[in-house]
Coordinates of C-alpha atoms in Angstrom, one line a residue:
Chain A
M1 CA -7.9 -2.2 38.4
G2 CA -5.0 -0.9 36.3
Q3 CA -7.4 0.7 33.8
S4 CA -9.2 2.5 36.5
Q5 CA -6.0 4.0 37.8
L6 CA -5.5 5.7 34.5
K7 CA -9.2 6.7 34.3
L8 CA -8.9 8.4 37.7
F9 CA -5.7 10.1 36.7
M10 CA -7.2 11.3 33.4
K11 CA -10.3 12.5 35.1
E12 CA -8.4 14.5 37.7
Y13 CA -5.9 16.1 35.3
N14 CA -8.2 16.6 32.4
E15 CA -10.5 18.6 34.7
Q16 CA -7.6 20.8 35.9
L17 CA -6.4 21.2 32.4
Q18 CA -9.8 22.2 31.1
N19 CA -10.2 24.8 33.9
E20 CA -6.8 26.2 33.3
L21 CA -7.3 26.4 29.6
K22 CA -10.4 28.5 30.3
N23 CA -8.6 30.7 32.8
Y24 CA -5.7 31.3 30.5
I25 CA -8.0 32.5 27.7
S26 CA -10.4 34.4 29.9
T27 CA -7.7 36.6 31.4
L28 CA -6.3 37.6 28.0
N29 CA -6.5 41.2 27.2
A30 CA -7.9 40.6 23.7
P31 CA -11.1 41.0 21.7
E32 CA -14.0 38.9 23.0
I33 CA -14.7 37.3 19.6
L34 CA -11.1 36.1 19.4
K35 CA -11.2 34.7 22.9
S36 CA -14.5 32.9 22.1
A37 CA -13.0 31.3 19.0
M38 CA -9.9 30.2 20.9
D39 CA -12.0 28.9 23.8
Y40 CA -14.5 27.1 21.5
S41 CA -12.0 24.7 20.1
L42 CA -10.0 24.3 23.3
Q43 CA -13.2 23.2 25.1
A44 CA -14.2 20.8 22.3
G45 CA -11.2 18.8 23.5
G46 CA -11.1 15.0 23.3
K47 CA -9.0 12.7 25.4
R48 CA -6.2 15.2 25.8
I49 CA -3.7 12.5 25.0
R50 CA -0.7 14.8 24.7
P51 CA -1.1 16.6 28.0
I52 CA -1.9 13.3 29.8
L53 CA 1.3 11.8 28.4
L54 CA 3.2 14.7 29.9
F55 CA 1.5 14.4 33.3
A56 CA 1.9 10.6 33.3
T57 CA 5.6 11.0 32.5
L58 CA 6.1 13.3 35.4
Q59 CA 4.3 10.8 37.6
A60 CA 6.6 8.1 36.3
F61 CA 9.5 10.1 37.7
H62 CA 7.7 10.5 41.0
Q63 CA 7.2 14.2 40.4
D64 CA 4.1 16.2 40.9
P65 CA 2.3 16.2 37.5
K66 CA 1.3 19.8 38.1
K67 CA 4.8 20.8 37.4
G68 CA 3.9 20.2 33.8
L69 CA 0.8 22.4 33.7
E70 CA 2.1 25.3 31.7
T71 CA 3.8 23.1 29.2
A72 CA 0.6 20.9 28.9
L73 CA -1.4 24.1 28.2
A74 CA 1.0 25.2 25.5
L75 CA 1.0 21.7 24.0
E76 CA -2.8 21.4 23.9
M77 CA -3.0 24.9 22.4
I78 CA -0.7 24.0 19.6
H79 CA -2.5 20.7 19.0
T80 CA -5.8 22.7 18.9
Y81 CA -4.5 25.4 16.5
S82 CA -3.4 22.6 14.2
L83 CA -6.9 21.1 14.2
I84 CA -8.5 24.5 13.5
H85 CA -6.2 25.1 10.5
D86 CA -6.4 21.5 9.2
D87 CA -10.2 21.7 9.1
L88 CA -10.3 24.8 7.0
P89 CA -11.9 24.7 3.5
S90 CA -8.6 25.1 1.8
M91 CA -7.2 22.1 3.7
D92 CA -9.3 19.1 4.8
D93 CA -12.6 21.1 4.5
D94 CA -14.2 19.4 7.5
D95 CA -17.5 20.6 8.9
L96 CA -17.4 18.5 12.0
R97 CA -14.8 17.8 14.6
R98 CA -15.6 15.5 17.5
G99 CA -19.2 15.7 16.5
K100 CA -19.3 19.5 16.8
P101 CA -19.2 22.2 14.0
T102 CA -15.6 23.1 13.2
N103 CA -14.2 26.5 14.2
H104 CA -14.6 28.1 10.8
K105 CA -18.2 26.9 10.6
V106 CA -19.0 28.8 13.8
F107 CA -16.7 31.9 13.5
G108 CA -16.0 32.1 9.8
E109 CA -12.7 31.4 8.1
G110 CA -10.9 34.6 8.9
Y111 CA -11.4 34.4 12.6
A112 CA -10.6 30.7 12.6
I113 CA -7.3 31.3 11.0
L114 CA -6.6 34.1 13.5
A115 CA -7.7 32.0 16.5
G116 CA -5.2 29.3 15.3
D117 CA -2.5 31.9 15.0
A118 CA -3.3 33.3 18.4
L119 CA -3.2 29.8 20.1
L120 CA 0.1 29.0 18.5
T121 CA 1.7 32.3 19.6
Y122 CA 0.2 32.2 23.1
A123 CA 1.6 28.8 23.6
F124 CA 5.1 30.1 23.6
Q125 CA 4.2 33.1 25.7
I126 CA 2.8 30.8 28.4
I127 CA 6.0 28.9 28.7
A128 CA 8.2 32.0 28.6
Q129 CA 6.1 33.7 31.3
T130 CA 5.6 31.0 33.9
P131 CA 7.4 31.7 37.2
H132 CA 7.7 27.9 37.8
Y133 CA 10.6 27.0 35.5
E134 CA 14.2 28.1 35.4
D135 CA 15.2 30.0 32.2
H136 CA 17.3 27.1 31.0
L137 CA 14.3 24.7 31.1
K138 CA 12.1 27.3 29.5
V139 CA 14.5 27.6 26.5
K140 CA 14.7 23.9 26.1
L141 CA 10.9 23.4 26.3
I142 CA 10.3 26.2 23.8
E143 CA 13.0 25.0 21.4
W144 CA 11.7 21.4 21.3
L145 CA 8.1 22.6 21.0
A146 CA 8.9 24.8 18.1
K147 CA 10.9 22.0 16.4
G148 CA 8.1 19.6 17.0
A149 CA 5.4 21.9 15.7
G150 CA 7.1 23.9 13.0
P151 CA 8.5 23.3 9.5
E152 CA 10.7 20.5 10.7
G153 CA 7.9 18.9 12.6
M154 CA 4.1 19.1 12.4
V155 CA 3.7 21.8 9.7
G156 CA 6.3 20.0 7.5
G157 CA 4.4 16.7 8.0
Q158 CA 1.1 18.4 7.1
V159 CA 2.6 19.7 3.9
A160 CA 4.1 16.2 3.1
D161 CA 0.7 14.7 3.9
I162 CA -1.0 17.0 1.4
E163 CA 1.7 16.2 -1.2
G164 CA 1.3 12.5 -0.5
E165 CA -2.4 12.6 -1.4
T166 CA -1.6 12.6 -5.0
K167 CA 1.1 9.9 -4.9
N168 CA 1.5 6.3 -3.9
L169 CA 3.8 6.5 -0.9
T170 CA 6.1 3.7 0.2
L171 CA 5.8 2.5 3.8
E172 CA 8.9 4.4 4.7
E173 CA 7.6 7.6 3.2
L174 CA 4.3 7.2 5.0
Q175 CA 6.0 6.6 8.3
N176 CA 8.1 9.7 7.7
V177 CA 5.0 11.8 7.0
H178 CA 3.4 10.7 10.3
K179 CA 6.6 11.0 12.3
N180 CA 6.5 14.7 11.6
K181 CA 2.7 15.3 11.3
T182 CA 1.7 13.6 14.6
G183 CA 4.7 11.8 16.1
K184 CA 6.8 14.7 17.2
L185 CA 4.1 16.5 19.1
L186 CA 3.0 13.2 20.8
A187 CA 6.6 12.6 21.7
Y188 CA 6.9 16.1 23.0
G189 CA 4.5 15.3 25.8
I190 CA 6.7 12.5 27.0
L191 CA 10.1 14.3 26.4
A192 CA 8.9 17.6 28.0
G193 CA 7.8 15.7 31.0
A194 CA 11.2 14.0 31.2
M195 CA 13.0 17.3 30.8
I196 CA 10.9 19.0 33.6
A197 CA 11.7 15.9 35.8
E198 CA 15.5 16.4 35.0
A199 CA 15.8 13.0 33.3
T200 CA 19.3 11.7 32.5
A201 CA 20.5 11.6 28.8
Q202 CA 20.0 7.9 28.9
Q203 CA 16.5 8.1 30.2
L204 CA 15.7 10.7 27.5
E205 CA 17.0 8.4 24.8
I206 CA 14.9 5.4 26.0
L207 CA 11.9 7.5 26.3
Q208 CA 12.5 8.8 22.8
Q209 CA 12.3 5.2 21.5
F210 CA 9.2 4.7 23.5
A211 CA 7.6 7.8 22.1
S212 CA 8.6 6.9 18.6
H213 CA 6.9 3.5 18.7
L214 CA 3.9 5.0 20.5
G215 CA 3.6 7.6 17.8
I216 CA 3.6 5.1 15.0
A217 CA 1.1 2.9 16.9
F218 CA -1.2 6.0 17.3
Q219 CA -1.2 6.7 13.6
I220 CA -1.8 3.0 12.6
K221 CA -4.7 2.9 14.9
D222 CA -6.0 6.2 13.4
D223 CA -5.9 4.6 10.0
I224 CA -7.6 1.4 11.2
L225 CA -10.4 3.5 12.8
D226 CA -10.9 5.3 9.5
V227 CA -11.6 1.8 7.9
E228 CA -13.6 0.1 10.6
G229 CA -14.4 2.7 13.2
D230 CA -17.9 3.8 14.4
E231 CA -18.8 7.2 13.0
A232 CA -20.8 8.1 16.1
K233 CA -17.8 7.5 18.3
I234 CA -15.2 9.1 16.1
G235 CA -17.4 12.2 15.5
K236 CA -16.6 12.3 11.8
K237 CA -17.1 10.2 8.6
V238 CA -15.2 7.0 8.3
G239 CA -13.7 5.9 4.9
S240 CA -12.5 9.4 4.1
D241 CA -8.9 8.2 3.5
S242 CA -9.9 5.5 1.0
A243 CA -12.4 7.9 -0.7
K244 CA -9.4 10.1 -1.4
D245 CA -7.2 7.2 -2.5
K246 CA -4.8 8.2 0.2
S247 CA -1.9 6.0 1.2
T248 CA -2.5 4.6 4.7
Y249 CA -1.2 1.6 6.7
P250 CA -4.2 -0.5 5.8
S251 CA -3.9 0.4 2.1
L252 CA -0.2 -0.5 2.0
L253 CA -0.3 -3.5 4.4
S254 CA -4.0 -4.7 4.3
L255 CA -6.1 -4.3 7.4
D256 CA -4.7 -7.4 9.0
G257 CA -1.2 -6.4 8.2
A258 CA -1.8 -3.0 9.8
K259 CA -3.2 -4.7 12.9
E260 CA -0.1 -6.8 13.1
K261 CA 2.2 -3.8 12.7
L262 CA 0.2 -2.0 15.4
Q263 CA 0.8 -5.0 17.8
Y264 CA 4.6 -4.9 16.9
H265 CA 4.9 -1.2 17.8
I266 CA 2.9 -1.7 21.0
Q267 CA 5.3 -4.4 22.1
E268 CA 8.3 -2.4 21.3
A269 CA 6.9 0.6 23.1
T270 CA 6.3 -1.6 26.2
K271 CA 9.9 -3.1 25.9
A272 CA 11.3 0.5 25.9
L273 CA 9.2 1.4 28.9
N274 CA 10.4 -1.5 30.9
K275 CA 14.0 -0.4 30.3
T276 CA 13.5 3.0 31.9
G277 CA 13.5 1.8 35.5
L278 CA 10.7 4.3 36.2
E279 CA 7.2 3.8 37.7
T280 CA 5.6 3.3 34.3
D281 CA 2.1 1.9 35.2
L282 CA 0.2 4.9 33.9
L283 CA 2.3 5.2 30.7
Q284 CA 1.7 1.5 30.0
E285 CA -2.0 2.0 30.4
M286 CA -1.7 4.9 28.0
V287 CA -0.1 2.5 25.4
T288 CA -3.1 0.2 25.8
L289 CA -5.5 3.1 25.6
I290 CA -4.0 4.3 22.4
A291 CA -4.0 0.8 20.8
T292 CA -7.6 0.0 21.8
R293 CA -9.4 3.3 21.6
E294 CA -12.5 3.5 19.5
S295 CA -12.2 7.2 18.6
Chain B
M1 CA 24.7 63.5 4.6
G2 CA 22.6 62.2 7.4
Q3 CA 20.2 60.5 5.0
S4 CA 23.1 58.8 3.3
Q5 CA 24.4 57.4 6.6
L6 CA 21.0 55.6 7.1
K7 CA 21.0 54.5 3.4
L8 CA 24.4 52.9 3.7
F9 CA 23.4 51.2 7.0
M10 CA 20.2 49.9 5.5
K11 CA 22.0 48.6 2.4
E12 CA 24.5 46.8 4.5
Y13 CA 22.2 45.2 7.0
N14 CA 19.3 44.5 4.6
E15 CA 21.7 42.6 2.5
Q16 CA 23.0 40.5 5.4
L17 CA 19.4 40.0 6.6
Q18 CA 18.3 38.9 3.2
N19 CA 21.1 36.4 2.9
E20 CA 20.5 35.0 6.4
L21 CA 16.8 34.7 5.8
K22 CA 17.7 32.6 2.7
N23 CA 20.2 30.5 4.7
Y24 CA 17.8 29.8 7.6
I25 CA 15.1 28.6 5.2
S26 CA 17.4 26.6 2.9
T27 CA 19.0 24.6 5.8
L28 CA 15.6 23.5 7.1
N29 CA 14.8 19.8 6.9
A30 CA 11.4 20.3 5.5
P31 CA 9.4 19.7 2.2
E32 CA 10.8 21.8 -0.7
I33 CA 7.4 23.3 -1.5
L34 CA 7.0 24.6 2.1
K35 CA 10.5 26.1 2.0
S36 CA 9.7 27.7 -1.4
A37 CA 6.5 29.2 0.0
M38 CA 8.3 30.6 3.1
D39 CA 11.2 31.9 1.1
Y40 CA 9.0 33.5 -1.6
S41 CA 7.4 36.0 0.8
L42 CA 10.5 36.6 2.8
Q43 CA 12.4 37.5 -0.3
A44 CA 9.6 39.8 -1.4
G45 CA 10.6 42.0 1.5
G46 CA 10.2 45.7 1.5
K47 CA 12.2 48.2 3.5
R48 CA 12.7 45.8 6.5
I49 CA 11.7 48.6 8.9
R50 CA 11.4 46.4 11.9
P51 CA 14.8 44.7 11.7
I52 CA 16.5 48.0 10.8
L53 CA 15.0 49.6 13.9
L54 CA 16.5 46.7 15.9
F55 CA 19.9 47.1 14.3
A56 CA 19.9 50.9 14.6
T57 CA 18.9 50.6 18.3
L58 CA 21.9 48.4 18.9
Q59 CA 24.1 50.9 17.1
A60 CA 22.7 53.7 19.3
F61 CA 24.1 51.7 22.3
H62 CA 27.4 51.4 20.5
Q63 CA 26.9 47.7 20.2
D64 CA 27.5 45.6 17.1
P65 CA 24.2 45.5 15.2
K66 CA 24.9 41.8 14.3
K67 CA 24.1 40.9 17.9
G68 CA 20.5 41.4 16.9
L69 CA 20.7 39.1 13.9
E70 CA 18.7 36.1 15.2
T71 CA 16.0 38.4 16.7
A72 CA 15.8 40.4 13.5
L73 CA 15.3 37.2 11.5
A74 CA 12.5 36.1 13.9
L75 CA 10.9 39.5 13.8
E76 CA 10.9 39.6 10.0
M77 CA 9.5 36.1 9.8
I78 CA 6.6 37.0 12.1
H79 CA 5.9 40.2 10.2
T80 CA 6.0 38.2 6.9
Y81 CA 3.7 35.4 8.2
S82 CA 1.2 38.1 9.2
L83 CA 1.2 39.6 5.7
I84 CA 0.7 36.1 4.2
H85 CA -2.3 35.4 6.4
D86 CA -3.7 39.0 6.0
D87 CA -3.7 38.7 2.3
L88 CA -5.8 35.5 2.2
P89 CA -9.2 35.4 0.5
S90 CA -11.0 35.0 3.8
M91 CA -9.2 38.1 5.2
D92 CA -8.2 41.1 3.0
D93 CA -8.3 39.0 -0.2
D94 CA -5.3 40.8 -1.9
D95 CA -3.8 39.5 -5.1
L96 CA -0.8 41.7 -5.0
R97 CA 1.7 42.6 -2.3
R98 CA 4.6 44.9 -3.1
G99 CA 3.7 44.6 -6.7
K100 CA 4.1 40.8 -6.7
P101 CA 1.4 38.1 -6.6
T102 CA 0.5 37.2 -3.0
N103 CA 1.6 33.9 -1.5
H104 CA -1.7 32.1 -1.9
K105 CA -1.9 33.3 -5.5
V106 CA 1.3 31.4 -6.2
F107 CA 1.1 28.5 -3.9
G108 CA -2.6 28.1 -3.2
E109 CA -4.4 28.9 0.1
G110 CA -3.6 25.7 2.0
Y111 CA 0.2 26.1 1.5
A112 CA 0.0 29.8 2.2
I113 CA -1.6 29.2 5.5
L114 CA 1.0 26.5 6.4
A115 CA 3.9 28.7 5.2
G116 CA 2.6 31.4 7.6
D117 CA 2.3 28.9 10.4
A118 CA 5.8 27.6 9.7
L119 CA 7.3 31.1 9.7
L120 CA 5.6 32.0 13.0
T121 CA 6.8 28.8 14.7
Y122 CA 10.3 28.9 13.3
A123 CA 10.7 32.4 14.6
F124 CA 10.6 31.2 18.2
Q125 CA 12.9 28.2 17.3
I126 CA 15.5 30.5 16.0
I127 CA 15.7 32.6 19.1
A128 CA 15.6 29.6 21.4
Q129 CA 18.4 27.9 19.4
T130 CA 21.0 30.6 19.0
P131 CA 24.2 30.1 20.8
H132 CA 24.7 33.9 21.0
Y133 CA 22.3 34.8 23.8
E134 CA 22.1 33.8 27.4
D135 CA 19.0 31.9 28.5
H136 CA 17.6 34.8 30.4
L137 CA 17.8 37.1 27.4
K138 CA 16.2 34.4 25.2
V139 CA 13.3 34.0 27.5
K140 CA 12.7 37.8 27.6
L141 CA 13.0 38.1 23.8
I142 CA 10.6 35.2 23.3
E143 CA 8.1 36.5 25.9
W144 CA 7.9 40.0 24.4
L145 CA 7.8 38.7 20.8
A146 CA 4.9 36.4 21.7
K147 CA 3.1 39.2 23.5
G148 CA 3.6 41.6 20.6
A149 CA 2.5 39.1 18.0
G150 CA -0.2 37.1 19.7
P151 CA -3.7 37.6 21.0
E152 CA -2.7 40.6 23.2
G153 CA -0.7 42.1 20.3
M154 CA -0.8 41.8 16.5
V155 CA -3.4 39.0 16.2
G156 CA -5.7 40.8 18.7
G157 CA -5.3 44.0 16.7
Q158 CA -6.0 42.3 13.5
V159 CA -9.3 40.9 14.9
A160 CA -10.2 44.4 16.3
D161 CA -9.4 45.8 12.8
I162 CA -11.8 43.4 11.1
E163 CA -14.5 44.1 13.7
G164 CA -13.9 47.9 13.2
E165 CA -14.6 47.7 9.5
T166 CA -18.3 47.6 10.3
K167 CA -18.3 50.3 12.9
N168 CA -17.4 53.9 13.2
L169 CA -14.5 54.0 15.6
T170 CA -13.5 56.9 17.8
L171 CA -10.0 58.2 17.5
E172 CA -9.1 56.4 20.7
E173 CA -10.5 53.1 19.5
L174 CA -8.7 53.5 16.2
Q175 CA -5.4 54.2 18.0
N176 CA -5.9 51.1 20.2
V177 CA -6.5 48.9 17.1
H178 CA -3.2 50.1 15.6
K179 CA -1.2 50.0 18.8
N180 CA -1.8 46.2 18.8
K181 CA -2.0 45.5 15.1
T182 CA 1.2 47.3 14.0
G183 CA 2.6 49.3 17.0
K184 CA 3.7 46.5 19.2
L185 CA 5.8 44.6 16.6
L186 CA 7.4 47.9 15.5
A187 CA 8.2 48.7 19.1
Y188 CA 9.6 45.2 19.5
G189 CA 12.4 46.0 17.1
I190 CA 13.5 48.9 19.3
L191 CA 12.9 47.2 22.7
A192 CA 14.5 43.9 21.7
G193 CA 17.6 45.9 20.5
A194 CA 17.6 47.7 23.9
M195 CA 17.3 44.4 25.8
I196 CA 20.2 42.8 23.8
A197 CA 22.2 45.9 24.6
E198 CA 21.4 45.6 28.3
A199 CA 19.6 48.9 28.6
T200 CA 18.6 50.2 32.0
A201 CA 15.0 50.2 33.1
Q202 CA 14.9 54.0 32.5
Q203 CA 16.3 53.7 29.0
L204 CA 13.7 51.1 28.2
E205 CA 11.0 53.3 29.4
I206 CA 12.0 56.3 27.3
L207 CA 12.5 54.0 24.3
Q208 CA 9.0 52.6 24.9
Q209 CA 7.7 56.2 24.6
F210 CA 9.7 56.7 21.5
A211 CA 8.4 53.5 20.0
S212 CA 4.8 54.4 20.8
H213 CA 5.0 57.7 19.0
L214 CA 6.8 56.2 16.1
G215 CA 4.2 53.4 15.8
I216 CA 1.3 55.9 15.7
A217 CA 3.2 58.0 13.1
F218 CA 3.8 54.9 11.0
Q219 CA 0.1 54.1 10.9
I220 CA -1.0 57.7 10.2
K221 CA 1.4 57.8 7.3
D222 CA 0.0 54.4 6.1
D223 CA -3.5 55.8 6.1
I224 CA -2.4 59.0 4.3
L225 CA -0.6 56.9 1.6
D226 CA -3.9 55.0 1.1
V227 CA -5.5 58.4 0.2
E228 CA -2.8 60.1 -1.8
G229 CA -0.1 57.6 -2.4
D230 CA 1.2 56.4 -5.8
E231 CA -0.1 52.9 -6.7
A232 CA 3.1 52.1 -8.6
K233 CA 5.2 52.9 -5.6
I234 CA 3.0 51.2 -2.9
G235 CA 2.6 48.1 -5.0
K236 CA -1.2 47.9 -4.3
K237 CA -4.3 49.8 -5.0
V238 CA -4.9 53.1 -3.1
G239 CA -8.3 54.1 -1.8
S240 CA -9.0 50.6 -0.5
D241 CA -9.8 51.9 3.0
S242 CA -12.3 54.5 1.9
A243 CA -13.8 52.0 -0.5
K244 CA -14.5 49.8 2.5
D245 CA -15.8 52.8 4.6
K246 CA -13.1 52.0 7.1
S247 CA -12.3 54.4 10.0
T248 CA -8.8 55.9 9.3
Y249 CA -6.9 58.9 10.6
P250 CA -7.9 60.9 7.5
S251 CA -11.5 59.9 7.7
L252 CA -11.7 60.9 11.4
L253 CA -9.5 64.0 11.3
S254 CA -9.5 65.0 7.6
L255 CA -6.4 64.7 5.5
D256 CA -4.9 67.9 6.8
G257 CA -5.7 66.9 10.4
A258 CA -4.0 63.6 9.9
K259 CA -0.9 65.3 8.6
E260 CA -0.8 67.6 11.6
K261 CA -1.2 64.6 13.9
L262 CA 1.6 62.9 12.1
Q263 CA 3.9 65.9 12.7
Y264 CA 2.9 65.9 16.4
H265 CA 4.0 62.3 16.9
I266 CA 7.1 62.8 14.9
Q267 CA 8.1 65.6 17.2
E268 CA 7.2 63.7 20.3
A269 CA 9.3 60.7 19.0
T270 CA 12.2 63.0 18.5
K271 CA 11.9 64.5 21.9
A272 CA 11.9 61.1 23.5
L273 CA 15.0 60.1 21.5
N274 CA 16.8 63.2 22.7
K275 CA 16.2 62.2 26.3
T276 CA 17.9 58.8 25.9
G277 CA 21.5 60.1 26.0
L278 CA 22.3 57.6 23.2
E279 CA 23.9 58.0 19.8
T280 CA 20.5 58.3 18.0
D281 CA 21.4 59.7 14.6
L282 CA 20.3 56.6 12.7
L283 CA 17.1 56.3 14.8
Q284 CA 16.3 59.9 14.1
E285 CA 16.7 59.3 10.4
M286 CA 14.4 56.3 10.7
V287 CA 11.8 58.6 12.1
T288 CA 12.2 60.9 9.1
L289 CA 12.1 57.9 6.7
I290 CA 8.9 56.6 8.3
A291 CA 7.2 60.1 8.1
T292 CA 8.2 60.8 4.5
R293 CA 8.2 57.4 2.9
E294 CA 6.2 57.1 -0.4
S295 CA 5.4 53.4 0.1

């Protein structure tokens, strides 16, 4: 019953998001090959966890999820650009992403880099241009997005992750890498939704705690899937972390230890949610989805 | 006399810009290697034409050029990111930039891509965060910057430029490539300065014409330098365009034809300037500088 509520919600908003992503690219006054490269990776989208967190947070505030549309588009574009650049030969050198050839395999490295650059830049343009937000809200949304995605967020985390490949990280260092690499942009979905809904400072603080536990849980689950996931479902090879001797939650804590830690953060995320006083059914189901996903 | 006024102005504001670029990177809470890679290319800066256009435009409105500082930082960061990505092996594959090894030659391709991504993202963060602008101005500055730098601006122009390498372009197509690839970000310096100075719609329109002619003149001069420039002064090989059989102003118009066209756009730029009713001495000297530069 609960699960199907989220399923319906995801189906509805993912479809809208998918259509709007297509619209926003197709109306661009830009070379067709660039638009194709941008569109290719946007349409290869997975579960759209970040935008759905944003929509579900608005729902929790009894606000129309559509109020988050432009921000969700921007967020998904930035997430997608990061995947395109991460997959490049000079980075992770991946040929497949979600079971499909990676962007540079289809369009070549040069265009893949430029498609990523274009998605990143366009994300800020979309928020700045929308007629649906007040200027003050736009500025906050852009500021937080840049912080979450830039050198103090995702890009910084990606660099720390590359550096960490040749070191044995402590648990704290590992957590710090992931807080920046994936945590801040996941959290952005929740916090942007809260800002659009005009959350109080106290609500923002509790949601920040929620987002922090959710982000750690997300990464632990990712690491577990790399050990015991199903390649067909993940759409890429498993065991790539241990092949690289990379520090992960299972390598530092053992697989069972990682699973225990996952449970701990799931519980803490739920506790935080319960303190918000909001209608959190969908967000709670998102927690479960993230903890039990198979890809 | 005139020339020395611009020289003094450039010396003063380039020094401030250089220092602030350093400060803004050094205070980042990010991995040292990322900060070094960002800083390396920022400090390898040339004449800083874009920020100087911004400062000089503020001066033309009798405003303190320092009001443009954060926007100038953002603009120079975006220009610098574009050079880092353009130099990559999968793009222009350049080993030298302004006589120094290119970013990927020093830091490796992966970090060079990430340093570029970080500079691009940080640029928007800086404008969003400054306490010196009203929200309405921030939104406009961000919107125009993203438009000038993204798929409808610089990145789109870069893609069109790559596509154009294998075609014979008409003069109109060539002009269109450059309008996006370099013109819009050059124009941004002027238009951002005007927006910060609260220019009227009419002033903005005239300055837009000025910027358009200046941008074309800039590119024609670039193409001429690639034919008859001094390698030691340019800091890279000349003749790279003709080696690639690339459409350029000299290849389409002959060298003399290109020089004539340069003069035409210089005159039109000057005419537009004279219509603004502003104190345009510095901007006029910038026109001369751009038309007569040796690198």
